Amino acid sequence: MMRSLVRNPGFAATAVLTLALGIGASCVVWTAVRAVLIDLPPVTAAEELRVIDRTLIEASGARADGSFLSYPVYTALREQLAGVGRLAAYTAQPRSFNLASGAAEASRLPLELVAGDYLDVLGVPVAYGRPLASSDDVEGAAPVLVLGHAAARALYGEPAAAVGATLRVDGHAFEVVGVTPAGFAGLSQRAAGFVPMAQAPRLTFARRLVGALSFWHQAVLRPVPGATAAALDARLQVAGGVVAERFGGDRIVGFEFRVLDLRAARDDGSTTRTLLVLAGGVIALLLLACANAANLLLVRGVARATEQATRLALGADRGRLVRAALLEGALLTLAAALLALPLAGATLWLLARAAPGLALGAVPLDALALDASTAAFAIGVALVCVLLAALGPALGAARQAERVGLAAALRGPRAGAALRRCLILFEAAAATLLLVGAGLMLRSAWNLQHEPLGFVPDQVLVAELGMPRANYKGAQADAFLAATLERAAALPGVATAAFAYCPPPDGACDQIVARTADQAEHHVVLNQVSQGYFDALSVPLLAGRGFGPADGAGGAPVVVLAERAARELFGSTQAALGARLALGVGWPEQGATAEVVGVVGDLRDAGLAAPPRPLVYVDWRQLSYGEGRFLLRGAQPAALARPLAAVVRAQDPEVVVWDARSMTERISAAIARERLVATLLLAFGAIALLLAATGVAAVLGLAVEQRRREFGIRLAVGARPRDLLAAVLGDGVATVLAGAALGLVAAQLLSGALAALLHGVAPLDPTVRVAALAAIAVAGALGALLPAWRAARTEPTTVLRHE
Amino acid sequence: MKPLIELHGLEKSIASKAGATWVLRQIDLAVEAGEFISVMGPSGSGKSTLLNILGFFDTSFGGRYRFDGVDTGTLAPKARAELGRANVGFIFQHYHLLDDLTVAENLEVPLSYRDVKSGERSARVADALDRFNIVGKKDLYPNQLSGGQQQLVAVARAVIAAPKLILADEPTGALHSSQGRMIMDLLAELNAAGTTIVQVTHNDEYAARGSRTVKLFDGWMEGAGSRE
């Protein structure tokens, strides 16, 4: 059997490569699905853990679902659930802090704020030192933290050396009491360390632990052994009543609580949809690869019909023939699986390089890696392929040889032609489905990329300052920012320097309420910016003026509105000029109002897909949160990062310049996921086209051989070679187009699955469909080309011999 | 009147390890329009090869072949093929009908390759069916016909495009004697109507139906040239 495969290297290589592509693509998607949707953090009995999910019931009747709790609500819940489980608070979206040890330059790393017994509830022992304790999580306790393994190594060289060291967290001295094991990064899967909740007022806001309606962290529950789901639900229902009674008011009148397992809790609908689309695509590709391999095996079976019939005549039974054919198929798929693993590894490596920083859910692309489960998956998929691709042809070939015997085998049976055609139809349908999906995602990504932003992203560097809160609060922070802004503006190569709390496209601006003179309340979005902000981003001024030197601290309160805000609050741009409003964040103070001095163009501040929001701009000197990002416009924005860092370091080495990237990079990162999906689907589609073309070539090649006599007759009665060429080409193209029509029907039925991921393009977009049809027709023509050429070269004299 | 077919010094060899194997040697033959030539000879004498050359299927030969006054050796391959398509019809020993087409469809095939419009094709097929008395069989498939009937259809197919020359390679070789006579009668009728016919046959009786017999032996035409 090995000799048979070796003597047919073209067939063996084509079959192995065909299956390897399908299995390899499956491994890539499986790795992502496993890491994002299936794998749980490395904690004890992760399946038992539950995350609290809640619904806020507003006085208006509106219901707001989510997992964020306030600290007082968490404390009340913890009491109520004490009999059925242990509850521990944590921040699922860890905040970044400056970490500095000794004289070394500070780093900016994410830390989870957690309950004292968080690690104990998760069942995670420390690798060095001791874990956090409940006594660390009380008011007045000494500031301590547990570092993650990677962070400890990065800061201290050896993780063990971190224990007992003093680490400045945003300028506050903390003692490192322990180091977690390698691979553990909290339930957020991103934490570099863990700080007790009691330190939140020191590190974030003074009233962090007091505000009953300040929802900012999550809670995880470890049910006690034997606690049933019904008991848990009952206790949660009671807790809802208790919390409502204790913390309800005019606005929020009710609380409902439930629990979710860890997988359901981290379900980011968008990520899950993305992975499901990719999984669907890879399943189509894998089935296509199996169909292609089946076709190759069927064609090979026809070619070996004489041999099979001879073996039967010599005493072989059908079972022997089937086993031999299955074994051959198994060898091919095993070889394909072995080839698929390095292909998948290389693909993951390439993807991580092509989209640096992109994460699927909480898992960065560069963290995706093949492991033993992927190898097991590959072998499992290969076994399925053997059944799909080899069993049918094996049974068919044996039945055929057995039934018709040697004489018929010598005549070259045409049985199986219908099955081979059906497989080509399926391949063409699957390829069309993939191409339509790829085309839609490509158009969507292109639309996103070319959405008018409302500003010019070119030649702008955006960088954030990480200032230790201990040293920089209020006026101190503002003074540092102002000094940095002044020095940054003077740097060589900087045309414009500006500052903003929440520049686009991150959508970090807070939604607040604005009250106009008629006491009407409007939902707006607040951004505090410096004087040069609109110039730095080339945001057009539509009416009035931007901020000027007179609009500093102590000056009359003024605002600039984006066009949408002007229309929504005052009806028109012109009507907005000179109008007055107050913001729900208590500004201006003492009941004063701010004058609208200008209207600028709308810009997309919350991603490329979302429409522009009603932005209200305030000069940061009049209202500042003491943090934000610098924007430097210059011919070479990337070259400005180092000088900016130097300017900052010269003032205070503990202040960190971080996340310094050009605006175009940020814009590109905003659609990185869409581009990734589009790229993968396009790759799947290209592979599918290649496989469909080879399938057509194999099937038509056999058909041409079987029709040699007919072609000879046709030439003898007057056909030109080009007539035969056209007939075979037309046959190939017609077959794939028929399959493509089926693929379009399938695409229509599945269009709903893709709709939520598309931007600016309908699932039934005709241009995409026409392009897919054209591509599949070309693939069919290319696949049919060689058989058609061979048909045209038929020599009637060699065909029409006496029998 | 110039002959329809003129062969001067026609030769054909096949290269092999042992050197050139001669299939035809120094064939000089002239066939007038309207003649009925029978070519005879033992197996391997080159009869079928001669027919393939006359029918423009085989174009690698030495010597000269003039068809209807045109030196075929001076023509480009496409022009040569067109000359054959326009003027030659073939009848094979084993009929070589297309199994997946009905009798009527088989008759239509040569017309479809000669750019005859659909309406005219239908008319000419109807004429042929009528002429050869096979109207009742027009919707049957070749495997539903006897050998003689299949050959009848093959003859009809060969003449439907009104060729000047019919080449018949043992047209009765696979038929019973009664069927064979029927076919020979048919060929005689066609010849009487003006069609030039060159047939290869082993049957002396059928050979005698022609106006002249040419004998081949070891590639030589009997009575012509010397043998090595």
mmCIF file with all atom_site columns, C-alpha atoms in Angstrom, chain A residues 25-39 189 266 271 274-275 278 341 343-353 355 357-374 676 680:
data_model
loop_
_atom_site.group_PDB
_atom_site.id
_atom_site.type_symbol
_atom_site.label_atom_id
_atom_site.label_alt_id
_atom_site.label_comp_id
_atom_site.label_asym_id
_atom_site.label_entity_id
_atom_site.label_seq_id
_atom_site.pdbx_PDB_ins_code
_atom_site.Cartn_x
_atom_site.Cartn_y
_atom_site.Cartn_z
_atom_site.occupancy
_atom_site.B_iso_or_equiv
_atom_site.pdbx_formal_charge
_atom_site.auth_seq_id
_atom_site.auth_comp_id
_atom_site.auth_asym_id
_atom_site.auth_atom_id
_atom_site.pdbx_PDB_model_num
ATOM 1  C CA . ALA A 1 25  ? -7.580  25.595 9.680  1.00 0.00 ? 25  ALA A CA 1
ATOM 2  C CA . SER A 1 26  ? -9.760  23.644 12.121 1.00 0.00 ? 26  SER A CA 1
ATOM 3  C CA . CYS A 1 27  ? -6.886  23.538 14.621 1.00 0.00 ? 27  CYS A CA 1
ATOM 4  C CA . VAL A 1 28  ? -6.390  27.305 14.411 1.00 0.00 ? 28  VAL A CA 1
ATOM 5  C CA . VAL A 1 29  ? -10.041 28.067 15.080 1.00 0.00 ? 29  VAL A CA 1
ATOM 6  C CA . TRP A 1 30  ? -10.265 25.329 17.716 1.00 0.00 ? 30  TRP A CA 1
ATOM 7  C CA . THR A 1 31  ? -7.312  26.861 19.569 1.00 0.00 ? 31  THR A CA 1
ATOM 8  C CA . ALA A 1 32  ? -9.090  30.230 19.670 1.00 0.00 ? 32  ALA A CA 1
ATOM 9  C CA . VAL A 1 33  ? -12.468 28.740 20.634 1.00 0.00 ? 33  VAL A CA 1
ATOM 10 C CA . ARG A 1 34  ? -10.863 26.646 23.349 1.00 0.00 ? 34  ARG A CA 1
ATOM 11 C CA . ALA A 1 35  ? -8.872  29.529 24.811 1.00 0.00 ? 35  ALA A CA 1
ATOM 12 C CA . VAL A 1 36  ? -11.698 32.051 24.706 1.00 0.00 ? 36  VAL A CA 1
ATOM 13 C CA . LEU A 1 37  ? -14.861 30.073 25.286 1.00 0.00 ? 37  LEU A CA 1
ATOM 14 C CA . ILE A 1 38  ? -13.915 26.769 26.883 1.00 0.00 ? 38  ILE A CA 1
ATOM 15 C CA . ASP A 1 39  ? -10.758 27.038 28.959 1.00 0.00 ? 39  ASP A CA 1
ATOM 16 C CA . GLN A 1 189 ? -6.960  36.843 32.942 1.00 0.00 ? 189 GLN A CA 1
ATOM 17 C CA . ARG A 1 266 ? -17.332 36.177 30.439 1.00 0.00 ? 266 ARG A CA 1
ATOM 18 C CA . THR A 1 271 ? -16.536 37.673 20.645 1.00 0.00 ? 271 THR A CA 1
ATOM 19 C CA . THR A 1 274 ? -17.100 36.144 15.903 1.00 0.00 ? 274 THR A CA 1
ATOM 20 C CA . LEU A 1 275 ? -15.808 32.759 16.964 1.00 0.00 ? 275 LEU A CA 1
ATOM 21 C CA . LEU A 1 278 ? -15.145 31.439 12.175 1.00 0.00 ? 278 LEU A CA 1
ATOM 22 C CA . LEU A 1 341 ? -0.096  20.913 13.205 1.00 0.00 ? 341 LEU A CA 1
ATOM 23 C CA . LEU A 1 343 ? 0.706   24.654 9.490  1.00 0.00 ? 343 LEU A CA 1
ATOM 24 C CA . ALA A 1 344 ? -1.639  25.678 12.305 1.00 0.00 ? 344 ALA A CA 1
ATOM 25 C CA . GLY A 1 345 ? 1.268   26.787 14.480 1.00 0.00 ? 345 GLY A CA 1
ATOM 26 C CA . ALA A 1 346 ? 2.680   28.906 11.690 1.00 0.00 ? 346 ALA A CA 1
ATOM 27 C CA . THR A 1 347 ? -0.741  30.432 11.043 1.00 0.00 ? 347 THR A CA 1
ATOM 28 C CA . LEU A 1 348 ? -1.169  31.425 14.699 1.00 0.00 ? 348 LEU A CA 1
ATOM 29 C CA . TRP A 1 349 ? 2.300   32.971 14.700 1.00 0.00 ? 349 TRP A CA 1
ATOM 30 C CA . LEU A 1 350 ? 1.507   34.929 11.550 1.00 0.00 ? 350 LEU A CA 1
ATOM 31 C CA . LEU A 1 351 ? -1.847  36.119 12.897 1.00 0.00 ? 351 LEU A CA 1
ATOM 32 C CA . ALA A 1 352 ? -0.266  37.396 16.109 1.00 0.00 ? 352 ALA A CA 1
ATOM 33 C CA . ARG A 1 353 ? 2.329   39.320 14.058 1.00 0.00 ? 353 ARG A CA 1
ATOM 34 C CA . ALA A 1 355 ? -2.577  41.979 14.433 1.00 0.00 ? 355 ALA A CA 1
ATOM 35 C CA . GLY A 1 357 ? -2.242  43.680 20.568 1.00 0.00 ? 357 GLY A CA 1
ATOM 36 C CA . LEU A 1 358 ? -5.519  42.237 19.316 1.00 0.00 ? 358 LEU A CA 1
ATOM 37 C CA . ALA A 1 359 ? -7.403  40.183 21.858 1.00 0.00 ? 359 ALA A CA 1
ATOM 38 C CA . LEU A 1 360 ? -10.343 37.864 21.444 1.00 0.00 ? 360 LEU A CA 1
ATOM 39 C CA . GLY A 1 361 ? -12.314 38.478 24.610 1.00 0.00 ? 361 GLY A CA 1
ATOM 40 C CA . ALA A 1 362 ? -9.685  38.515 27.345 1.00 0.00 ? 362 ALA A CA 1
ATOM 41 C CA . VAL A 1 363 ? -7.208  36.364 25.403 1.00 0.00 ? 363 VAL A CA 1
ATOM 42 C CA . PRO A 1 364 ? -4.524  38.161 23.383 1.00 0.00 ? 364 PRO A CA 1
ATOM 43 C CA . LEU A 1 365 ? -3.847  36.627 19.966 1.00 0.00 ? 365 LEU A CA 1
ATOM 44 C CA . ASP A 1 366 ? -0.210  36.086 20.828 1.00 0.00 ? 366 ASP A CA 1
ATOM 45 C CA . ALA A 1 367 ? -1.254  33.957 23.814 1.00 0.00 ? 367 ALA A CA 1
ATOM 46 C CA . LEU A 1 368 ? -2.928  31.396 21.549 1.00 0.00 ? 368 LEU A CA 1
ATOM 47 C CA . ALA A 1 369 ? -0.758  28.338 21.324 1.00 0.00 ? 369 ALA A CA 1
ATOM 48 C CA . LEU A 1 370 ? -1.077  24.744 20.196 1.00 0.00 ? 370 LEU A CA 1
ATOM 49 C CA . ASP A 1 371 ? -1.035  22.159 22.930 1.00 0.00 ? 371 ASP A CA 1
ATOM 50 C CA . ALA A 1 372 ? -1.809  18.501 23.536 1.00 0.00 ? 372 ALA A CA 1
ATOM 51 C CA . SER A 1 373 ? -5.541  19.117 23.229 1.00 0.00 ? 373 SER A CA 1
ATOM 52 C CA . THR A 1 374 ? -4.983  20.606 19.768 1.00 0.00 ? 374 THR A CA 1
ATOM 53 C CA . LEU A 1 676 ? -8.897  39.443 11.282 1.00 0.00 ? 676 LEU A CA 1
ATOM 54 C CA . LEU A 1 680 ? -9.356  34.411 7.893  1.00 0.00 ? 680 LEU A CA 1
#
